[in-house]
């Protein structure tokens, strides 16, 4: 692939040509889950978006190292384990397993590395010692803080001045800080909280530090791409830049910063406080992961994605239709097909190409079908055989043919009695089970949607 890749870089607020530090080994770090609860649909978006970017990079470069961390020590985890009355170890193991199952369900490739925070505490302590030595951090009452005002470029990623950032965010208040904007690198652990020995006593690291330590281990002091959700720009990514550049004495941490927008429901942000959280695992027995994957890439990653039943139904119908021309294939794709993905991961543009390729395949020969299937496979779709797809649909429906036929008889009886409300209720019931019915020539026929 000779074409150039372009990415919107939040560090410069411009779409830029991607030029790697080393073409022989491209490095990408993406902030992974904090494992305090089962992942929700909002968490699924970066999983899929950066999985596709991983595929795009591999189509052009011979070696790509994709690192996605797991935060397994954090205030949220401690709080959740107390609320659920289970140990932190049991909680994190359970959620990590659920996250892994979700990634498989969404047909995402495994990253090159998936390090856990708790396995790298020593590296974090080393980085803190370096920051203290260089006078960017200070110790007070067994806490260690990064002194923000000593880093002149603070706020560059957020494109805001320090006083604006302080005014617009929830800054942790503590008498141990010199300044309100300073952020914690290390803090003492309370009784019954996980702890590690350190020069400042028994404690645990601040959240921001783990990504700086683990990205350095696997990608070096400077690397190509850093990704995550838009909510991580401040303070998490801003703080990562500050502590990494100061500890490593570099002018750059990551060259390109990519952030996906939120998923909304009825145009409201998905959040626990809104009571509108949809967990990925709750979809597993109802909808194919392919359908969710197509829904997640139906909007450009930088635009909000409104989640609703119509979106899922449309994606279900699209995948159903595409399986009409299913044919296993490993055919190479020409540049023009992948081109939208090289233009800032333009998945809606790529899906438009897939629709065109489908129309050609539907009317065309085996080669057209192979090209279409390879194009779908490239973004993680049509990854099951047609037989598997149909069988899985039947399993998810969880209604027997006998029950379907009995419901149709009841509906016909209701229609004869002019009880149209009951007839509509039965139709809706069957539709909810994934069964479409149609009245034709005095008979009612049905099919799995």
Short mmCIF file of N, CA and C in Angstrom, two decimals, residues 10 27 53 88 202 277 351 357 434 448:
data_model
loop_
_atom_site.label_atom_id
_atom_site.label_comp_id
_atom_site.label_asym_id
_atom_site.label_seq_id
_atom_site.Cartn_x
_atom_site.Cartn_y
_atom_site.Cartn_z
N UNK A 10 -5.04 15.62 17.86
CA UNK A 10 -5.59 16.57 18.84
C UNK A 10 -4.53 17.46 19.46
N UNK A 27 4.57 2.37 16.79
CA UNK A 27 4.10 2.16 18.16
C UNK A 27 2.81 2.90 18.45
N UNK A 53 -7.81 0.87 13.50
CA UNK A 53 -6.57 1.59 13.22
C UNK A 53 -5.37 0.63 13.23
N UNK A 88 -10.76 -7.45 46.06
CA UNK A 88 -10.29 -6.71 44.88
C UNK A 88 -9.77 -7.69 43.83
N UNK A 202 4.08 2.71 52.79
CA UNK A 202 3.17 1.78 52.11
C UNK A 202 2.08 2.60 51.39
N UNK A 277 -26.78 3.12 31.29
CA UNK A 277 -25.64 2.27 30.94
C UNK A 277 -26.12 0.96 30.31
N UNK A 351 -17.82 1.97 4.73
CA UNK A 351 -19.08 1.22 4.67
C UNK A 351 -19.82 1.53 3.37
N UNK A 357 -19.70 -2.48 -3.28
CA UNK A 357 -19.10 -3.78 -3.60
C UNK A 357 -20.14 -4.90 -3.48
N UNK A 434 -36.99 -11.83 16.98
CA UNK A 434 -36.19 -11.93 15.76
C UNK A 434 -36.90 -12.59 14.60
N UNK A 448 -36.50 -15.65 9.98
CA UNK A 448 -35.66 -14.98 10.98
C UNK A 448 -35.09 -13.72 10.38
#
